Coordinates of C-alpha atoms in Angstrom, one line a residue:
X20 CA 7.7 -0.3 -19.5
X21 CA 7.8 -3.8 -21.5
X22 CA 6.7 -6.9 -20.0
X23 CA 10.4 -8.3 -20.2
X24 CA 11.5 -5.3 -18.3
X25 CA 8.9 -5.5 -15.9
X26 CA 9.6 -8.8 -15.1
X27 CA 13.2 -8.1 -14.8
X28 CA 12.5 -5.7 -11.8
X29 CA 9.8 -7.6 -9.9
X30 CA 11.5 -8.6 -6.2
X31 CA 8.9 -11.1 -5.9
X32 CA 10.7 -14.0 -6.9
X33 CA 13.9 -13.5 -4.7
X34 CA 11.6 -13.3 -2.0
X35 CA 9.6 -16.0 -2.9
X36 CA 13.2 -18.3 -2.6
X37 CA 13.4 -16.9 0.3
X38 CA 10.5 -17.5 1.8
X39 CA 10.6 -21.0 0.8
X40 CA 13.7 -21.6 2.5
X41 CA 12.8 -20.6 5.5
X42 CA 10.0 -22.7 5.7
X43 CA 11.8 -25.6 4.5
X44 CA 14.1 -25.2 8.0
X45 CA 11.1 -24.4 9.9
X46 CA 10.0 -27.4 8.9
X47 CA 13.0 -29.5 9.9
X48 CA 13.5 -27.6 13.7
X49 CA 10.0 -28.4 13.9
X50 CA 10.4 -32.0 13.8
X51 CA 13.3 -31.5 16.2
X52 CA 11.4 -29.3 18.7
X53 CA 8.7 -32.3 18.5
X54 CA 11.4 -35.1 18.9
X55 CA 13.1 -33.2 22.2
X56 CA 9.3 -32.1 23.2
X57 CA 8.2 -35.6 24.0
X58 CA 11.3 -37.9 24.4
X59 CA 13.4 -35.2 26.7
X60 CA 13.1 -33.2 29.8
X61 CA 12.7 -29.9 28.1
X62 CA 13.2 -28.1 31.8
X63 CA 16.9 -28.1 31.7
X64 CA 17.4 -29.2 28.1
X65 CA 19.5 -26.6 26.9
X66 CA 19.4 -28.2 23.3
X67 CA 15.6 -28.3 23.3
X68 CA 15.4 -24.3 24.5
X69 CA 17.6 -23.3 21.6
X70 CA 15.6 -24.9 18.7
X71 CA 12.5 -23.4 20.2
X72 CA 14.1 -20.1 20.0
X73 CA 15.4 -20.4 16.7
X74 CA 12.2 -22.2 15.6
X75 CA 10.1 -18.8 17.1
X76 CA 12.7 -16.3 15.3
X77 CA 12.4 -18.0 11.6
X78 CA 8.6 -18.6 12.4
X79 CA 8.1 -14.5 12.8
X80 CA 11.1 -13.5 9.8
X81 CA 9.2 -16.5 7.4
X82 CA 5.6 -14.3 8.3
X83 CA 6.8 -11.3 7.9
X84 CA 8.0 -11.8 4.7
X85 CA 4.9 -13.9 3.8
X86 CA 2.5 -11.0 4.7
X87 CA 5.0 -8.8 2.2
X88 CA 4.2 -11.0 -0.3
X89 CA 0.8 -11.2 0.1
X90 CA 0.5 -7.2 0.4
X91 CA 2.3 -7.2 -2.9
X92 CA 0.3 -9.4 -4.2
X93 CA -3.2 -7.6 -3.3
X94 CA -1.7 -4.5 -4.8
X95 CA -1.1 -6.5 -8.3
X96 CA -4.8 -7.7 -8.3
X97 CA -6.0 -4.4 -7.3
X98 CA -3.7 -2.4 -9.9
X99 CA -4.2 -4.6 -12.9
X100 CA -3.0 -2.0 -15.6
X101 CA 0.4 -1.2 -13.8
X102 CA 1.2 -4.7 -13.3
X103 CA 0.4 -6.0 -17.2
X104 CA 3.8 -8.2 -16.9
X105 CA 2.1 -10.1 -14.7
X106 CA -0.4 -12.7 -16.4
X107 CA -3.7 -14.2 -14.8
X108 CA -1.6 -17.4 -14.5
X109 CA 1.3 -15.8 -12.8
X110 CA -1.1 -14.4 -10.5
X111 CA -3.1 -16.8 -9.5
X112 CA 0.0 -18.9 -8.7
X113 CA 1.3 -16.2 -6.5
X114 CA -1.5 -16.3 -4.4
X115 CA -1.6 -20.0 -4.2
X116 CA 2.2 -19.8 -3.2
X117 CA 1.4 -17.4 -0.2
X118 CA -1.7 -19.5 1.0
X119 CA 0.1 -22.3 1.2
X120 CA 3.3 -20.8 2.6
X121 CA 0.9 -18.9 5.4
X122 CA -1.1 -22.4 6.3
X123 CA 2.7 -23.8 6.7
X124 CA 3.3 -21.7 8.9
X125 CA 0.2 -21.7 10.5
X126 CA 0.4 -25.5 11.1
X127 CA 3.6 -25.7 12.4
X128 CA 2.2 -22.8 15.1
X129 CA -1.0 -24.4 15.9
X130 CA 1.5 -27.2 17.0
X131 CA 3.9 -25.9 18.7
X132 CA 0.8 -24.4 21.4
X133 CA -0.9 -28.0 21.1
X134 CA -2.4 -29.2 24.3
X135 CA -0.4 -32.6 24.0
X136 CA 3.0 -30.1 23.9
X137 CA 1.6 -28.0 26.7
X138 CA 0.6 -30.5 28.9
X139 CA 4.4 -32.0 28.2
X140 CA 6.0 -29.0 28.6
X141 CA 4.2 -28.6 32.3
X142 CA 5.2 -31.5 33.6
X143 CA 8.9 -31.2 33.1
X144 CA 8.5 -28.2 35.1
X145 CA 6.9 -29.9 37.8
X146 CA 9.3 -32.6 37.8
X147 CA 12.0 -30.3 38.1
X148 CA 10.5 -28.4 41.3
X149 CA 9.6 -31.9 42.9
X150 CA 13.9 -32.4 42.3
X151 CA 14.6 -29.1 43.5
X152 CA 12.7 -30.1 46.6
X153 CA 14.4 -33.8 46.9
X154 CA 18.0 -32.9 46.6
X155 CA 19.4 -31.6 50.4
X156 CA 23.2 -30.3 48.9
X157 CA 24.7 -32.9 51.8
X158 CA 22.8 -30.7 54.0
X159 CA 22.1 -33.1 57.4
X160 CA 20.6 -31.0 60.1
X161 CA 16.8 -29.6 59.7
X162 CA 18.4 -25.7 59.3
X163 CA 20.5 -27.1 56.5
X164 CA 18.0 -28.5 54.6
X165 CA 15.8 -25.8 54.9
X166 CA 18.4 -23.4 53.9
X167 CA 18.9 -25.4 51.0
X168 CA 15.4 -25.4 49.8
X169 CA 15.1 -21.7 50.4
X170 CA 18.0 -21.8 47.6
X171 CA 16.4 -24.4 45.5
X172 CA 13.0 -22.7 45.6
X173 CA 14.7 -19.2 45.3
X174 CA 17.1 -20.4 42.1
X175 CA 13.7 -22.2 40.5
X176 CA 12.0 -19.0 40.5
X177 CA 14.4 -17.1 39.1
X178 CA 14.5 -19.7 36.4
X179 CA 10.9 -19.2 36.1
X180 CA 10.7 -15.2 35.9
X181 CA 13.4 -15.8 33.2
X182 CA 11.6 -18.5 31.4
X183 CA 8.2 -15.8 31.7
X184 CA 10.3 -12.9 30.0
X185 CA 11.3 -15.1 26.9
X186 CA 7.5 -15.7 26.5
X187 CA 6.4 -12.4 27.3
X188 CA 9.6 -11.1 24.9
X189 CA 8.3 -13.4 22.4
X190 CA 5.1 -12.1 22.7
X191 CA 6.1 -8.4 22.2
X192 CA 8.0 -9.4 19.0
X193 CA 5.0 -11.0 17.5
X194 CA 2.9 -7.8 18.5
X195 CA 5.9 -5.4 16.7
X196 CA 5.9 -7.3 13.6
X197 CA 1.7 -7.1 13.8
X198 CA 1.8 -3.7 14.2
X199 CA 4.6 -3.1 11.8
X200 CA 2.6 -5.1 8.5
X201 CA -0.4 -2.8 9.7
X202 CA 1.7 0.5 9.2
X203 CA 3.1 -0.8 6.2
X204 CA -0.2 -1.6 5.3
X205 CA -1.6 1.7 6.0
X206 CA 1.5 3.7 4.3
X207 CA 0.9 1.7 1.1
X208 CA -2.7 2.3 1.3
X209 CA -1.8 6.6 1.8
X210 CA 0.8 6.4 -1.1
X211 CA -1.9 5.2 -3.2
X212 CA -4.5 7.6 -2.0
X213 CA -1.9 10.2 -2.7
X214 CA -1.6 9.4 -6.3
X215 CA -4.9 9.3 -6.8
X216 CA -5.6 13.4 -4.9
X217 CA -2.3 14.1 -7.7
X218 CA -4.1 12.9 -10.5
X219 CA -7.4 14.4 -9.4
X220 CA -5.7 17.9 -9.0
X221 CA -3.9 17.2 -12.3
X222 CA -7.2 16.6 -14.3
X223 CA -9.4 19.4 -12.4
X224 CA -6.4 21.8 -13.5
X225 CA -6.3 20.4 -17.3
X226 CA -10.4 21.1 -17.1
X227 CA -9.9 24.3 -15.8
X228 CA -7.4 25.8 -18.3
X229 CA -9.9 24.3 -21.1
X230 CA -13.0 25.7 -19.7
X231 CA -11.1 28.7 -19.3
X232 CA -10.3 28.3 -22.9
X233 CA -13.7 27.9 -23.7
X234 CA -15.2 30.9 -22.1
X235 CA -12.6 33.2 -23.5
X236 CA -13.6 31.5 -27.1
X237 CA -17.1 32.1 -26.1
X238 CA -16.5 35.9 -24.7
X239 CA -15.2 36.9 -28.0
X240 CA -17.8 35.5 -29.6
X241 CA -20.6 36.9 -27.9
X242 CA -18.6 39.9 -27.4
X243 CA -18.9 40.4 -23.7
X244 CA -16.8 39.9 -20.8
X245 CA -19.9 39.7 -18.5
X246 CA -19.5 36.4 -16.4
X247 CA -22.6 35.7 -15.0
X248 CA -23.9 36.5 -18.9
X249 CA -21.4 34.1 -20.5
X250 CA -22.4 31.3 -17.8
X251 CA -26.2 31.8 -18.2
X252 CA -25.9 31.2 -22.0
X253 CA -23.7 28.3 -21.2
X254 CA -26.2 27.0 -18.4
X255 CA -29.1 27.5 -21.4
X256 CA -27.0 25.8 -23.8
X257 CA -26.6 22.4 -21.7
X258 CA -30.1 22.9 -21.0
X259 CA -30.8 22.7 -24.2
X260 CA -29.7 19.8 -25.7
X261 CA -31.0 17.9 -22.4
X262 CA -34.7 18.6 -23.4
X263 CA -33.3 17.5 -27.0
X264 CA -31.6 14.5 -25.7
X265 CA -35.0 14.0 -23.9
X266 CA -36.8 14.3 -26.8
X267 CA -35.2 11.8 -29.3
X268 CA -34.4 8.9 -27.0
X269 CA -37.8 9.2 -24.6

């Protein structure tokens, strides 16, 4: 294959674009999620729970694709002679690219689960209990009111079991896609184990049709078909010119 055609064929760039864009819209929710974070209510902001959605979901595609990148890239350093298209240069920028792509990402997580934003994020919630607790529905007698908080308190936990399944969901997703780069990992890793056992089997079988070569040669030399006579002599032979290999270089 030429260095043009290799090129051609290498999917790294399209997904280098496309990594890239990604993190440029991560980049923009994030300022979004931190504008709505700390100048909104973010319990019943319905705005504010659909960019941190959308901002989790391109976060987890971006670092999928980044750890693809980087996989492909390890192979390419680690398989220098079936990647020749590929200069030092090229190389050197492709890992540069998926450094700073991963730290991107990276940052924009780190702040996202910031003690500022958790703190924030906490007491909205507990602003909206204390609200559940303060608003009586018109109710007037004490039944009333107590009825209505036993609705209040029953609708805020639901809210909350729902708002612990998106994290715990979340969660799950992230440990998929973990596990999923680790198979991918370890299936690349096989494949290239596998070629190496092929080529093993392929050059034991080339030396053993050219030993078997050689002892045939040998047998009609020494006229014999004796085995274990054929394989002393040979045995004798590398002997031989150890002790004479020995003898001129020690």
């Amino acid at each position: 294959m030429s260095k043009s055609a290799g090129a051609a064929d290498d999917p790294f760039y399209a997904v280098r674009d496309n990594v890239q864009t990604y993190v440029d819209r991560i980049k923009i929710r994030h300022e979004k999620f931190q504008d709505l974070v700390f100048n909104s209510n973010t319990a019943n902001n319905s705005e504010f729970k659909d960019v941190r959605k959308g901002l989790i979901k391109d976060i987890r595609t971006a670092d999928k694709q980044i750890k693809d990148l980087k996989g492909a890239v390890e192979m390419a350093d680690r398989n220098r002679d079936k990647f020749q298209h590929i200069s030092d240069s090229e190389l050197g920028q492709r890992k540069k690219f998926v450094e700073e792509m991963s730290k991107e990402i990276s940052d924009v997580r780190a702040s996202m689960e910031s003690p500022s934003v958790r703190r924030k994020l906490e007491d909205d919630e507990n602003k909206a209990k204390r609200s559940v607790h303060d608003e009586s529905l018109g109710a007037v007698t004490g039944m009333e009111r107590e009825n209505t908080q036993f609705i209040r308190g029953q609708q805020q936990m639901t809210k909350d079991m729902i708002g612990q399944q998106d994290v715990q969901l979340d969660s799950l997703g992230q440990a998929v896609d973990r596990l999923g780069g680790m198979g991918k990992t370890i299936n690349t890793e096989l494949k290239e184990q596998n070629k190496l056992l092929d080529e093993l089997d392929r050059d034991l079988d080339d030396a053993g049709e050219k030993m078997n070569f050689v002892m045939a040669k040998l047998s009609k030399l020494l006229k014999t078909k004796d085995g274990c006579q054929i394989w002393t002599i040979v045995i004798l032979a590398v002997v031989l010119v150890i002790l004479v290999a020995l003898t001129i270089f020690l």
